[in-house]
C-alpha atoms as one frame of an Amber mdcrd trajectory, in Angstrom:
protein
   0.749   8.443  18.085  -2.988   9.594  19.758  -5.362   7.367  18.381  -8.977
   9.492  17.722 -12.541   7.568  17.747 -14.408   7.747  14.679 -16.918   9.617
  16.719 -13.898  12.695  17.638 -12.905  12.374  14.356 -16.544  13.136  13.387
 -16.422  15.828  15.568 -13.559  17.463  14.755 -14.509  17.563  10.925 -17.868
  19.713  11.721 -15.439  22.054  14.166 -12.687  22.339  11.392 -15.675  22.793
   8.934 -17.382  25.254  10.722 -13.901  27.184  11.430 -13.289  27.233   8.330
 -16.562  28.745   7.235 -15.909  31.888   9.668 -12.377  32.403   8.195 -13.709
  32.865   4.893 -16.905  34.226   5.464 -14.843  37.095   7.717 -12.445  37.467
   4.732 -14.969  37.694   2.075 -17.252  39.912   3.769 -14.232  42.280   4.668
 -12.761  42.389   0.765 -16.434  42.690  -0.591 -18.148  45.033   1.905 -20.764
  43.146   2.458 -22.172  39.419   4.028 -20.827  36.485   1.630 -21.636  32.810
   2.865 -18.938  31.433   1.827 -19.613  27.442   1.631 -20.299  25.960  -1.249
 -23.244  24.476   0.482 -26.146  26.625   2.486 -25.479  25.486   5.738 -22.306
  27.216   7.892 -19.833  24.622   6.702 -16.533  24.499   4.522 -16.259  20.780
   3.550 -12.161  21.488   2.403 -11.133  22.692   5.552 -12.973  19.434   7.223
 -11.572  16.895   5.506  -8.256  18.881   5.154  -8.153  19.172   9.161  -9.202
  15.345   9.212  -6.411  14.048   6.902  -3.779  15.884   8.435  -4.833  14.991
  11.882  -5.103  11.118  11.600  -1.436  11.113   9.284   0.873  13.889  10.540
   0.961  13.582  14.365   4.408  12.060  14.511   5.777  14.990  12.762   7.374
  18.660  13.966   8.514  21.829  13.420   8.978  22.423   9.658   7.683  19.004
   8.254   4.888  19.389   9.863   4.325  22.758   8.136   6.040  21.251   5.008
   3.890  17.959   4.654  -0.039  20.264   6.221   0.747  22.035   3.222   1.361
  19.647   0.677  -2.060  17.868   1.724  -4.291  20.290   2.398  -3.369  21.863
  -1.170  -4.089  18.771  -2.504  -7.345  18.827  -1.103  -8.518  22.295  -1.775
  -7.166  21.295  -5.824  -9.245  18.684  -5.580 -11.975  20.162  -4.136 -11.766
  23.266  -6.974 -12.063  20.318  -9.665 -15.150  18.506  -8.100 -17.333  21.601
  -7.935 -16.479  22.499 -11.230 -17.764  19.036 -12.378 -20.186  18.473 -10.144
 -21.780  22.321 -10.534 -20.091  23.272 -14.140 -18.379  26.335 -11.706 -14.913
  27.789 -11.463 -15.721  29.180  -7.752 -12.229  30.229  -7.178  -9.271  31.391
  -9.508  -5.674  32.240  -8.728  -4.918  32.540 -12.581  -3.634  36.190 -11.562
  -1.763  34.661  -8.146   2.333  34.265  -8.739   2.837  31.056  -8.367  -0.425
  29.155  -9.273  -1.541  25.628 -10.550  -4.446  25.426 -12.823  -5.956  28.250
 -11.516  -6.988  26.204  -8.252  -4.102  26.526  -5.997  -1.383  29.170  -5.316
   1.604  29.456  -3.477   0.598  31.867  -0.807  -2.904  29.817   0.285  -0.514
  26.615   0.520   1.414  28.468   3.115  -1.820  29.492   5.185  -3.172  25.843
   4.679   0.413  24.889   5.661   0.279  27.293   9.004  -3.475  25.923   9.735
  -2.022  22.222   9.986   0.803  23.093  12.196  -1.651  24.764  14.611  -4.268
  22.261  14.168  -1.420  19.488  15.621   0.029  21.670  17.771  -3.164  23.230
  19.514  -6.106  22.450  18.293  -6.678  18.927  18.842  -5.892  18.484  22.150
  -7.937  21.397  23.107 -10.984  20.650  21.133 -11.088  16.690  21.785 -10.428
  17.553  25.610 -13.819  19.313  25.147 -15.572  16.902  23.175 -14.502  14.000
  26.011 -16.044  16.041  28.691 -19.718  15.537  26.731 -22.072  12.730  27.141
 -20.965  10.100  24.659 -24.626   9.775  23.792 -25.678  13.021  23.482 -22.282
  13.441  21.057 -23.450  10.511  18.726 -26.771  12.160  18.177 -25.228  15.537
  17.427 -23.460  14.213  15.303 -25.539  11.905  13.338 -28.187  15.019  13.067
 -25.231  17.189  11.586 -24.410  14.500   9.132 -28.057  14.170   8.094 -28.437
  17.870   7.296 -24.876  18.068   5.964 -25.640  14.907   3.094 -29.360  16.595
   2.647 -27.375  20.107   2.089 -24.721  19.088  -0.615 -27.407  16.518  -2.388
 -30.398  19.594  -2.716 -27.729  21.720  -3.249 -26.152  19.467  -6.625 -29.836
  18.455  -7.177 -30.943  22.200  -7.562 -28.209  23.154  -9.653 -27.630  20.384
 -12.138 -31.377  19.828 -12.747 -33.110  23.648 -12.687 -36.705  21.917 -13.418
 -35.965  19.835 -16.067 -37.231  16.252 -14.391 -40.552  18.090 -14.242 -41.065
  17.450 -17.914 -41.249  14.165 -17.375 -44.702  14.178 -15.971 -45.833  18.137
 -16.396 -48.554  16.418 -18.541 -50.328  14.705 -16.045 -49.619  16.896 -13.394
 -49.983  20.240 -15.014 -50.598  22.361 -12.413 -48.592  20.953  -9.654 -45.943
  20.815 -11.748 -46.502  24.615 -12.922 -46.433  25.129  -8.711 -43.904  23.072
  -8.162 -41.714  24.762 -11.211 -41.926  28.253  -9.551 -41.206  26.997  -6.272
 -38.448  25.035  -7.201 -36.984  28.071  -9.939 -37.067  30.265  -6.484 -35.262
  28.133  -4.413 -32.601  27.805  -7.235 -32.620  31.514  -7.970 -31.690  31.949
  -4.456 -28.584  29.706  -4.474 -27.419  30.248  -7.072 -27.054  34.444  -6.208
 -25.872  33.011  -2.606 -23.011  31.486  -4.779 -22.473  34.220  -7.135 -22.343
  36.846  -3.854 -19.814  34.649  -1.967 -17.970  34.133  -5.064 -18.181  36.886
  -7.279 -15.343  35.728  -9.625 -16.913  32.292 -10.079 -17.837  31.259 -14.006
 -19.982  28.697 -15.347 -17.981  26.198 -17.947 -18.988  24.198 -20.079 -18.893
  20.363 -19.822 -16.189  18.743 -21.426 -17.413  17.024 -24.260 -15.551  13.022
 -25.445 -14.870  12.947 -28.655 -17.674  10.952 -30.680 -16.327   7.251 -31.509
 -13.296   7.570 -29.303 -12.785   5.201 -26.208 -11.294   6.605 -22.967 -11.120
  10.132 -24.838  -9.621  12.778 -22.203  -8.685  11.746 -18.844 -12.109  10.330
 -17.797 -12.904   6.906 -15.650 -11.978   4.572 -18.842  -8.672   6.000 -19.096
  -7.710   5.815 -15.350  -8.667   2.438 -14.801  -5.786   1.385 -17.565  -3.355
   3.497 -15.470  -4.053   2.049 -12.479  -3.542  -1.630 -13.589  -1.161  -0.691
 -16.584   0.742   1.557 -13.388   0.552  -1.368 -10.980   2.105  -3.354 -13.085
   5.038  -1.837 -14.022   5.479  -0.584 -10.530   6.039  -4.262  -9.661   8.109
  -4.785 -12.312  10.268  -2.299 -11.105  10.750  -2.536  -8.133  11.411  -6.172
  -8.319  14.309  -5.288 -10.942  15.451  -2.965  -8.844  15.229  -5.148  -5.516
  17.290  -7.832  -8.197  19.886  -4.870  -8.489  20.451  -3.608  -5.664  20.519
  -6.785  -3.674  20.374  -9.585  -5.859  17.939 -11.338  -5.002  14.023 -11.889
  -6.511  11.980 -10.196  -4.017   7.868  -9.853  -4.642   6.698  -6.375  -4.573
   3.178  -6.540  -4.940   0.978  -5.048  -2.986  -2.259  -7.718  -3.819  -2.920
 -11.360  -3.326  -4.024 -11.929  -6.993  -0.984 -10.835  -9.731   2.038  -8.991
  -9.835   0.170  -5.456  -8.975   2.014  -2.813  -7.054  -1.417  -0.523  -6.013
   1.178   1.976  -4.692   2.760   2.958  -8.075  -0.988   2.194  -9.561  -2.856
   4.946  -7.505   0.605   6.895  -8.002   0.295   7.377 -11.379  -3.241   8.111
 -11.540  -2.951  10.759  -8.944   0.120  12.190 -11.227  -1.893  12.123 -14.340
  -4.777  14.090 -12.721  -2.770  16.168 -11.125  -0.188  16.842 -13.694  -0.693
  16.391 -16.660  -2.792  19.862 -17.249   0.542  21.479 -16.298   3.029  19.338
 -18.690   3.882  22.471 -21.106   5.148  24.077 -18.115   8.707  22.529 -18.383
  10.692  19.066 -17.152  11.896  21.218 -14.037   8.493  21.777 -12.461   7.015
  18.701 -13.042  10.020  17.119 -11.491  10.057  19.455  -8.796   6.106  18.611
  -8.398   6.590  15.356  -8.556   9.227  15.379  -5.902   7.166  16.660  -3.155
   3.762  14.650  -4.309   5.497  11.961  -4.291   6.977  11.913  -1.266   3.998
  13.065   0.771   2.230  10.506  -1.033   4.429   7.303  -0.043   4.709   9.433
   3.902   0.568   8.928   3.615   0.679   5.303   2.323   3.088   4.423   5.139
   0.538   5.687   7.814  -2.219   4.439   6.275  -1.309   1.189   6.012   0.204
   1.341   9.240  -2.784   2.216  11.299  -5.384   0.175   9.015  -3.055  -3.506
   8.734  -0.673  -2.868  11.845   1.891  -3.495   9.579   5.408  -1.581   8.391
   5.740  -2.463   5.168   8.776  -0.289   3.825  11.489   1.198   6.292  13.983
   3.278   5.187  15.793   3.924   8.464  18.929   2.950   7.348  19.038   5.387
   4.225  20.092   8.748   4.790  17.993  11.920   4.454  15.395   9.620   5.519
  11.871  11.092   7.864  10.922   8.772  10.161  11.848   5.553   8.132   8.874
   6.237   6.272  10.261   8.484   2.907  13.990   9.735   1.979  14.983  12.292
  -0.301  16.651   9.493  -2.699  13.564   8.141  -3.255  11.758  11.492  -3.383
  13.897  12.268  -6.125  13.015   9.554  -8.035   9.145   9.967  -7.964   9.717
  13.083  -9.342  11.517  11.558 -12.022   9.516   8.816 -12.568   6.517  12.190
 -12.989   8.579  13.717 -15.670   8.956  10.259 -18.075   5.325   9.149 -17.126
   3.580  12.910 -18.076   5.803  14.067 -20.756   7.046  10.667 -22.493   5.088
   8.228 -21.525   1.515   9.214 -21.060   1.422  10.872 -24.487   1.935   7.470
 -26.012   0.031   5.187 -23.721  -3.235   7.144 -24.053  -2.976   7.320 -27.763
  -2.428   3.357 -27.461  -5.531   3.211 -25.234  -7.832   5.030 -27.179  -7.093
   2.855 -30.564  -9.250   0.057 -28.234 -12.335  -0.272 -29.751 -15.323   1.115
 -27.740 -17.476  -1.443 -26.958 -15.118  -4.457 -26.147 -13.206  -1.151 -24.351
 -15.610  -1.093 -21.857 -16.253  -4.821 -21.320 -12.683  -5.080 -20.337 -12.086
  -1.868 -18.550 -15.049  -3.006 -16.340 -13.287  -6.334 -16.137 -10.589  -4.922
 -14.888 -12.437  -2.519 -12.503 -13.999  -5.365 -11.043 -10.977  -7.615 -11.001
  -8.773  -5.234  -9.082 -11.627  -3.739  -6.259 -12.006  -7.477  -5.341  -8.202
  -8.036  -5.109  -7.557  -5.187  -3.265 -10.813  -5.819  -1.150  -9.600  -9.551
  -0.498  -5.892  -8.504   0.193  -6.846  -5.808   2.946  -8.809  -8.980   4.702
  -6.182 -11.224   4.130  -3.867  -8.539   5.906  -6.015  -7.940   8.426  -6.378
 -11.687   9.234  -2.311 -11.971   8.808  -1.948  -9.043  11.721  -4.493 -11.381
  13.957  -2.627 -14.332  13.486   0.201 -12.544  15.003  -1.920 -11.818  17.664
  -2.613 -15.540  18.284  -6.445 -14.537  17.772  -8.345 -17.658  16.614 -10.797
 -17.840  13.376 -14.383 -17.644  14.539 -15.993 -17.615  11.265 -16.220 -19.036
   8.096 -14.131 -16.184   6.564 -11.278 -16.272   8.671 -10.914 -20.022   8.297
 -10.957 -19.093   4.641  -8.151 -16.787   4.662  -6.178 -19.040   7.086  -6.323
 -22.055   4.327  -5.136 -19.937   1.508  -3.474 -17.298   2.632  -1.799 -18.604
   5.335   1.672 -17.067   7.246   4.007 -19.077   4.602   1.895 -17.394   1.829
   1.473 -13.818   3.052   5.291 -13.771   4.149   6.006 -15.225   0.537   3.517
 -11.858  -0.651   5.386  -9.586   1.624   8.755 -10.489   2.670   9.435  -7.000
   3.914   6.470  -6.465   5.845   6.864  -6.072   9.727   3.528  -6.324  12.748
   3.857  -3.504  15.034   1.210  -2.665  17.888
């Protein structure tokens, strides 16, 4: 596996980016006869195709031929969905719509984008890298940083005036339009100007974009729709019976009681947890569309999902902690099509038994001890998954006979020693 710097990886976002923003921009002018910027942002830049390129770069390089086509499209449709939904929250905009595409999801993605997102992966890992990093090595280190940290200046000032300009359209100037009557009268036209201007820059590059309107709770009701409130309670509710689970099935299958968890603190598997929040975003807009899609869905989400968690991990603890070598139809020890199968059954019970019943359940809470204990729980679970990573990371150094030099490290070696950790995660195995 090539390991990238932060800095190439940097790089290589701003050169996906910026490729990205030519595609489109060539498309778009071509189908609309005229020049269409077509980032969401002012600058040359298409943020999905940069983080797209990223993921698939740090996470797929052990893979070939058709899962490597295969598994670049999975992700990178999961990141232009994603992306569809943010803008529409963030800027109350549908910018794209495949509603009239065979073969669509929500409107956001379609079958024949996956393939070209699917087609730009494979060529990214193929090509692209090792071309474009060979040229970014042959550039002063120093004079790359700076780049770099310039582009990321104007990129964050870009996508914050840009949200700025759009959500607000003058109305902070009431605040103090009183006191400041005429420089806020000034200020008003300058700033209705500016916004005038991006917003026809949007409407030109995206012709078929429409404003909606903001989804509204329902008054009284805690964790109404699928908001922060609600996903908190499937991530711990999730990681929980992930656990349970897997340590019944562990029982089962080899009969013995193995831990599953994937924390320090409480029987929490954060694996099913983040599973089944990504399933009920993802999903659960599309659960009138029948047990055999959702399955099928669920299937291939599921099983690029637990590829990703296996290289993740991998490359951020040094440690293996599921192989499935020995199971047939398995890719690289890392997923098999047994378990693939059952994620997407486990997506059909959770979205169209399930979830129906847990967020009714949920939503009977009342709202203001709700939010105590969702926060609570919030809290509770970043600081157990924030102390588990270090205790990882410290467990990995140990095995590197690298001595505690600080007051932290000592720390983690008194409680969470090798007897403990091994005790957390009898499966898990230290590779270089």
């Amino acid at each position: 596996m090539v390991t990238y710097s932060v800095t190439e990886l940097c790089a290589l976002f701003f050169i996906y980016g910026f490729a990205g923003w030519i595609l489109e921009t060539v498309y778009a002018t071509i189908r609309h006869r005229s020049f269409s910027n077509r980032g969401i942002i002012n600058g040359p830049f298409c943020v999905t195709y940069g983080v797209g390129a990223i993921l698939v770069t740090v996470t797929l390089q052990e893979l070939t031929g058709v899962w490597l086509f295969v598994f670049s499209m999975i992700y990178t449709t999961v990141v232009e969905w994603v992306g569809g939904h943010l803008s529409e929250r963030l800027l109350h905009r549908r910018l794209w719509n495949y509603e009239n595409v065979r073969g669509n999801v929500d409107g956001y993605i379609c079958l024949p984008a996956s393939l070209l997102w699917g087609a730009l992966g494979f060529v990214i890992i193929r090509w692209g890298n090792e071309f474009f990093v060979q040229l970014i090595r042959r550039l002063p280190h120093i004079l790359t940083v700076v780049i770099l940290w310039v582009l990321l200046g104007i990129l964050a000032a870009d996508l914050l005036g840009t949200h700025f300009l759009l959500q607000q359209r003058g109305r902070h100037l009431e605040k103090w339009s009183q006191s400041n009557k005429r420089i806020a009268t000034v200020t008003a036209a300058l700033e209705k100007r500016i916004v005038d201007a991006v917003e026809k820059r949007v409407q030109r590059a995206y012709p078929q974009a429409k404003t909606m309107d903001k989804a509204a709770d329902e008054e009284g009701v805690f964790a109404a729709g699928c908001g922060f409130y609600k996903l908190v309670w499937i991530l711990v509710v999730g990681s929980l019976l992930g656990d349970l689970t897997e340590t019944l099935f562990c029982r089962v299958r080899a009969g013995v009681w193995m831990s599953r968890s994937s924390l320090v603190w409480g029987p929490f598997s954060i694996v099913w947890g983040m599973a089944m929040v990504m399933a009920t975003v993802l999903l659960y807009r599309s659960r009138n569309k029948g047990s055999f899609f959702i399955f099928s869905i669920g299937t291939f989400l599921g099983g690029a999902y637990e590829y990703l968690c296996s290289v993740i991990t991998e490359i951020a603890f040094g440690t293996v902690f599921w192989d499935y070598s020995a199971i047939p139809f398995n890719l690289g020890g890392r997923i098999n099509l047994l378990y693939c199968f059952f994620w997407g059954l486990a997506s059909v019970v959770w979205i169209q038994i399930v979830y129906p019943v847990f967020s009714r359940l949920v939503e009977k809470i009342p709202v203001k001890p709700g939010k105590v204990i969702t926060w609570f729980l919030a809290i509770f679970m970043v600081c157990d998954m924030a102390v588990s990573a270090a205790a990882l990371v410290r467990y990995q150094e140990r095995s590197e006979q690298i001595p505690a030099t600080n007051v932290v490290q000592e720390v983690l070696d008194t409680y969470y020693g090798d007897a403990v950790m091994e005790r957390i995660y009898p499966n898990a195995i230290s590779v270089k």
